[in-house]
Amino acid sequence: MPVYCALLRAVNVGGTGSLPMAELKAICEGLGFSDVKTYIQSGNVVFRSDEAEKTVGERLDEALSKMMGKRPGVMVRSRKELDGIVDDAPFPDAKPNFLLVYFLPEKAAGDALEKMVAPDGEEAKLAGREIYVHYPNGSGRSKLKLPALKPGTSRNLNTVRKLAEMAAALEDGG
């Protein structure tokens, strides 16, 4: 049975609202997902499902909208995709917590980085449904402007690595 990771947009960090991870786990189990595990409070969940990736994301987004009053936005990636995202991370000299991976709902346009304004020396790389952004001074005070990031959700490379490890353990170990 395939292993997926769902990343919720703007949960417990502003914007959409508060969602205890125990509730997220219960919602996923209620949808029939199995071996559900959450990671930190920012809306990360790893699980198994026989359904297609797109179906899993739509069903979870709909279930969350009933509870939260609006769709938060759910980006779903397979275990294999997570491994590739970690393996293909650019900017090898960047601190992992200063390298954010923005997960997008669909592949970004080829010109998505052309409107980037990076006053603090931020660098970005487009990679399908992800955009990697290196924030040399951290993301907290950055004045980066990149409209293509708006529909997505970000996790730093440390978090993505941990989610990939969790997905691998679930797929490989039962």
mmCIF file of N, CA and C in Angstrom, residues 4-65:
data_model
loop_
_atom_site.group_PDB
_atom_site.id
_atom_site.type_symbol
_atom_site.label_atom_id
_atom_site.label_comp_id
_atom_site.label_asym_id
_atom_site.label_seq_id
_atom_site.Cartn_x
_atom_site.Cartn_y
_atom_site.Cartn_z
ATOM 1 N N TYR A 4 2.227 7.983 1.817
ATOM 2 C CA TYR A 4 2.163 9.394 1.437
ATOM 3 C C TYR A 4 2.519 10.279 2.620
ATOM 4 N N CYS A 5 2.909 11.490 2.283
ATOM 5 C CA CYS A 5 3.075 12.551 3.272
ATOM 6 C C CYS A 5 2.175 13.698 2.831
ATOM 7 N N ALA A 6 1.327 14.165 3.742
ATOM 8 C CA ALA A 6 0.491 15.334 3.467
ATOM 9 C C ALA A 6 1.043 16.507 4.273
ATOM 10 N N LEU A 7 1.174 17.636 3.613
ATOM 11 C CA LEU A 7 1.666 18.860 4.235
ATOM 12 C C LEU A 7 0.556 19.893 4.146
ATOM 13 N N LEU A 8 0.086 20.343 5.289
ATOM 14 C CA LEU A 8 -1.016 21.293 5.325
ATOM 15 C C LEU A 8 -0.471 22.715 5.257
ATOM 16 N N ARG A 9 -1.192 23.561 4.577
ATOM 17 C CA ARG A 9 -0.793 24.952 4.397
ATOM 18 C C ARG A 9 -1.327 25.810 5.548
ATOM 19 N N ALA A 10 -0.446 26.613 6.125
ATOM 20 C CA ALA A 10 -0.808 27.647 7.112
ATOM 21 C C ALA A 10 -1.568 27.115 8.317
ATOM 22 N N VAL A 11 -1.201 25.935 8.789
ATOM 23 C CA VAL A 11 -1.838 25.378 9.982
ATOM 24 C C VAL A 11 -0.912 25.594 11.176
ATOM 25 N N ASN A 12 -1.453 26.169 12.214
ATOM 26 C CA ASN A 12 -0.741 26.440 13.462
ATOM 27 C C ASN A 12 0.428 27.410 13.308
ATOM 28 N N VAL A 13 0.469 28.124 12.192
ATOM 29 C CA VAL A 13 1.496 29.137 12.001
ATOM 30 C C VAL A 13 0.889 30.459 11.541
ATOM 31 N N GLY A 14 -0.416 30.557 11.617
ATOM 32 C CA GLY A 14 -1.099 31.773 11.195
ATOM 33 C C GLY A 14 -1.879 31.519 9.921
ATOM 34 N N GLY A 15 -2.890 32.291 9.722
ATOM 35 C CA GLY A 15 -3.639 32.189 8.484
ATOM 36 C C GLY A 15 -4.877 31.322 8.617
ATOM 37 N N THR A 16 -4.696 30.025 8.642
ATOM 38 C CA THR A 16 -5.841 29.136 8.586
ATOM 39 C C THR A 16 -6.424 28.822 9.952
ATOM 40 N N GLY A 17 -5.592 28.628 10.921
ATOM 41 C CA GLY A 17 -6.116 28.348 12.244
ATOM 42 C C GLY A 17 -5.393 27.225 12.944
ATOM 43 N N SER A 18 -5.909 26.888 14.103
ATOM 44 C CA SER A 18 -5.282 25.908 14.969
ATOM 45 C C SER A 18 -5.843 24.518 14.702
ATOM 46 N N LEU A 19 -4.943 23.544 14.667
ATOM 47 C CA LEU A 19 -5.332 22.164 14.462
ATOM 48 C C LEU A 19 -4.402 21.273 15.279
ATOM 49 N N PRO A 20 -4.875 20.768 16.411
ATOM 50 C CA PRO A 20 -4.040 19.829 17.166
ATOM 51 C C PRO A 20 -3.726 18.601 16.314
ATOM 52 N N MET A 21 -2.512 18.114 16.435
ATOM 53 C CA MET A 21 -2.100 16.985 15.602
ATOM 54 C C MET A 21 -2.885 15.715 15.926
ATOM 55 N N ALA A 22 -3.379 15.584 17.145
ATOM 56 C CA ALA A 22 -4.228 14.432 17.479
ATOM 57 C C ALA A 22 -5.521 14.464 16.649
ATOM 58 N N GLU A 23 -6.045 15.674 16.403
ATOM 59 C CA GLU A 23 -7.246 15.801 15.569
ATOM 60 C C GLU A 23 -6.936 15.486 14.110
ATOM 61 N N LEU A 24 -5.770 15.945 13.635
ATOM 62 C CA LEU A 24 -5.365 15.636 12.267
ATOM 63 C C LEU A 24 -5.242 14.119 12.089
ATOM 64 N N LYS A 25 -4.643 13.469 13.058
ATOM 65 C CA LYS A 25 -4.498 12.010 12.992
ATOM 66 C C LYS A 25 -5.875 11.344 12.953
ATOM 67 N N ALA A 26 -6.780 11.792 13.805
ATOM 68 C CA ALA A 26 -8.129 11.212 13.849
ATOM 69 C C ALA A 26 -8.875 11.426 12.528
ATOM 70 N N ILE A 27 -8.731 12.593 11.930
ATOM 71 C CA ILE A 27 -9.371 12.874 10.639
ATOM 72 C C ILE A 27 -8.831 11.915 9.577
ATOM 73 N N CYS A 28 -7.526 11.742 9.544
ATOM 74 C CA CYS A 28 -6.908 10.841 8.558
ATOM 75 C C CYS A 28 -7.393 9.408 8.759
ATOM 76 N N GLU A 29 -7.459 8.987 10.006
ATOM 77 C CA GLU A 29 -7.941 7.630 10.278
ATOM 78 C C GLU A 29 -9.410 7.491 9.891
ATOM 79 N N GLY A 30 -10.185 8.538 10.108
ATOM 80 C CA GLY A 30 -11.587 8.541 9.724
ATOM 81 C C GLY A 30 -11.792 8.451 8.212
ATOM 82 N N LEU A 31 -10.790 8.893 7.454
ATOM 83 C CA LEU A 31 -10.844 8.810 5.996
ATOM 84 C C LEU A 31 -10.383 7.440 5.488
ATOM 85 N N GLY A 32 -9.977 6.594 6.435
ATOM 86 C CA GLY A 32 -9.545 5.253 6.049
ATOM 87 C C GLY A 32 -8.051 5.118 5.812
ATOM 88 N N PHE A 33 -7.284 6.163 6.084
ATOM 89 C CA PHE A 33 -5.833 6.070 5.965
ATOM 90 C C PHE A 33 -5.324 5.214 7.124
ATOM 91 N N SER A 34 -4.229 4.497 6.917
ATOM 92 C CA SER A 34 -3.719 3.631 7.978
ATOM 93 C C SER A 34 -2.291 4.003 8.355
ATOM 94 N N ASP A 35 -1.869 3.501 9.518
ATOM 95 C CA ASP A 35 -0.515 3.759 10.048
ATOM 96 C C ASP A 35 -0.204 5.255 10.078
ATOM 97 N N VAL A 36 -1.154 6.053 10.539
ATOM 98 C CA VAL A 36 -1.053 7.513 10.517
ATOM 99 C C VAL A 36 -0.110 8.005 11.615
ATOM 100 N N LYS A 37 0.845 8.847 11.207
ATOM 101 C CA LYS A 37 1.784 9.456 12.159
ATOM 102 C C LYS A 37 1.939 10.932 11.801
ATOM 103 N N THR A 38 1.866 11.785 12.815
ATOM 104 C CA THR A 38 2.075 13.215 12.588
ATOM 105 C C THR A 38 3.486 13.586 13.036
ATOM 106 N N TYR A 39 3.939 14.743 12.567
ATOM 107 C CA TYR A 39 5.264 15.242 12.950
ATOM 108 C C TYR A 39 5.190 16.744 13.167
ATOM 109 N N ILE A 40 5.646 17.179 14.308
ATOM 110 C CA ILE A 40 5.582 18.551 14.816
ATOM 111 C C ILE A 40 4.205 19.170 14.578
ATOM 112 N N GLN A 41 4.037 20.382 15.018
ATOM 113 C CA GLN A 41 2.700 20.993 15.069
ATOM 114 C C GLN A 41 2.297 21.765 13.823
ATOM 115 N N SER A 42 3.092 21.671 12.752
ATOM 116 C CA SER A 42 2.796 22.518 11.587
ATOM 117 C C SER A 42 2.035 21.808 10.473
ATOM 118 N N GLY A 43 1.378 20.694 10.792
ATOM 119 C CA GLY A 43 0.523 20.052 9.800
ATOM 120 C C GLY A 43 1.247 19.117 8.865
ATOM 121 N N ASN A 44 1.973 18.168 9.419
ATOM 122 C CA ASN A 44 2.665 17.148 8.632
ATOM 123 C C ASN A 44 2.145 15.794 9.068
ATOM 124 N N VAL A 45 1.747 14.965 8.111
ATOM 125 C CA VAL A 45 1.218 13.651 8.459
ATOM 126 C C VAL A 45 1.664 12.637 7.402
ATOM 127 N N VAL A 46 2.114 11.484 7.885
ATOM 128 C CA VAL A 46 2.560 10.388 7.031
ATOM 129 C C VAL A 46 1.591 9.230 7.248
ATOM 130 N N PHE A 47 1.216 8.542 6.164
ATOM 131 C CA PHE A 47 0.213 7.480 6.279
ATOM 132 C C PHE A 47 0.244 6.594 5.046
ATOM 133 N N ARG A 48 -0.548 5.528 5.106
ATOM 134 C CA ARG A 48 -0.747 4.630 3.962
ATOM 135 C C ARG A 48 -2.172 4.816 3.436
ATOM 136 N N SER A 49 -2.297 4.670 2.115
ATOM 137 C CA SER A 49 -3.616 4.673 1.493
ATOM 138 C C SER A 49 -3.517 3.989 0.141
ATOM 139 N N ASP A 50 -4.556 3.248 -0.214
ATOM 140 C CA ASP A 50 -4.625 2.620 -1.538
ATOM 141 C C ASP A 50 -5.079 3.609 -2.617
ATOM 142 N N GLU A 51 -5.540 4.779 -2.196
ATOM 143 C CA GLU A 51 -6.072 5.749 -3.154
ATOM 144 C C GLU A 51 -4.933 6.503 -3.853
ATOM 145 N N ALA A 52 -5.259 7.120 -4.960
ATOM 146 C CA ALA A 52 -4.293 7.919 -5.708
ATOM 147 C C ALA A 52 -3.927 9.175 -4.923
ATOM 148 N N GLU A 53 -2.740 9.678 -5.174
ATOM 149 C CA GLU A 53 -2.239 10.866 -4.481
ATOM 150 C C GLU A 53 -3.217 12.039 -4.558
ATOM 151 N N LYS A 54 -3.718 12.327 -5.735
ATOM 152 C CA LYS A 54 -4.639 13.461 -5.915
ATOM 153 C C LYS A 54 -5.920 13.252 -5.097
ATOM 154 N N THR A 55 -6.458 12.044 -5.099
ATOM 155 C CA THR A 55 -7.677 11.735 -4.348
ATOM 156 C C THR A 55 -7.445 11.905 -2.851
ATOM 157 N N VAL A 56 -6.322 11.405 -2.373
ATOM 158 C CA VAL A 56 -5.974 11.523 -0.951
ATOM 159 C C VAL A 56 -5.955 12.996 -0.544
ATOM 160 N N GLY A 57 -5.293 13.830 -1.335
ATOM 161 C CA GLY A 57 -5.200 15.255 -1.020
ATOM 162 C C GLY A 57 -6.548 15.945 -1.019
ATOM 163 N N GLU A 58 -7.367 15.648 -2.036
ATOM 164 C CA GLU A 58 -8.694 16.280 -2.119
ATOM 165 C C GLU A 58 -9.585 15.858 -0.956
ATOM 166 N N ARG A 59 -9.569 14.582 -0.610
ATOM 167 C CA ARG A 59 -10.418 14.103 0.487
ATOM 168 C C ARG A 59 -9.993 14.714 1.824
ATOM 169 N N LEU A 60 -8.687 14.802 2.055
ATOM 170 C CA LEU A 60 -8.204 15.379 3.309
ATOM 171 C C LEU A 60 -8.514 16.878 3.366
ATOM 172 N N ASP A 61 -8.309 17.586 2.268
ATOM 173 C CA ASP A 61 -8.602 19.020 2.225
ATOM 174 C C ASP A 61 -10.090 19.279 2.497
ATOM 175 N N GLU A 62 -10.956 18.463 1.898
ATOM 176 C CA GLU A 62 -12.402 18.594 2.108
ATOM 177 C C GLU A 62 -12.782 18.312 3.559
ATOM 178 N N ALA A 63 -12.223 17.262 4.137
ATOM 179 C CA ALA A 63 -12.527 16.929 5.536
ATOM 180 C C ALA A 63 -12.073 18.048 6.474
ATOM 181 N N LEU A 64 -10.921 18.617 6.202
ATOM 182 C CA LEU A 64 -10.416 19.718 7.032
ATOM 183 C C LEU A 64 -11.265 20.972 6.854
ATOM 184 N N SER A 65 -11.779 21.199 5.640
ATOM 185 C CA SER A 65 -12.602 22.391 5.410
ATOM 186 C C SER A 65 -13.886 22.343 6.233
#
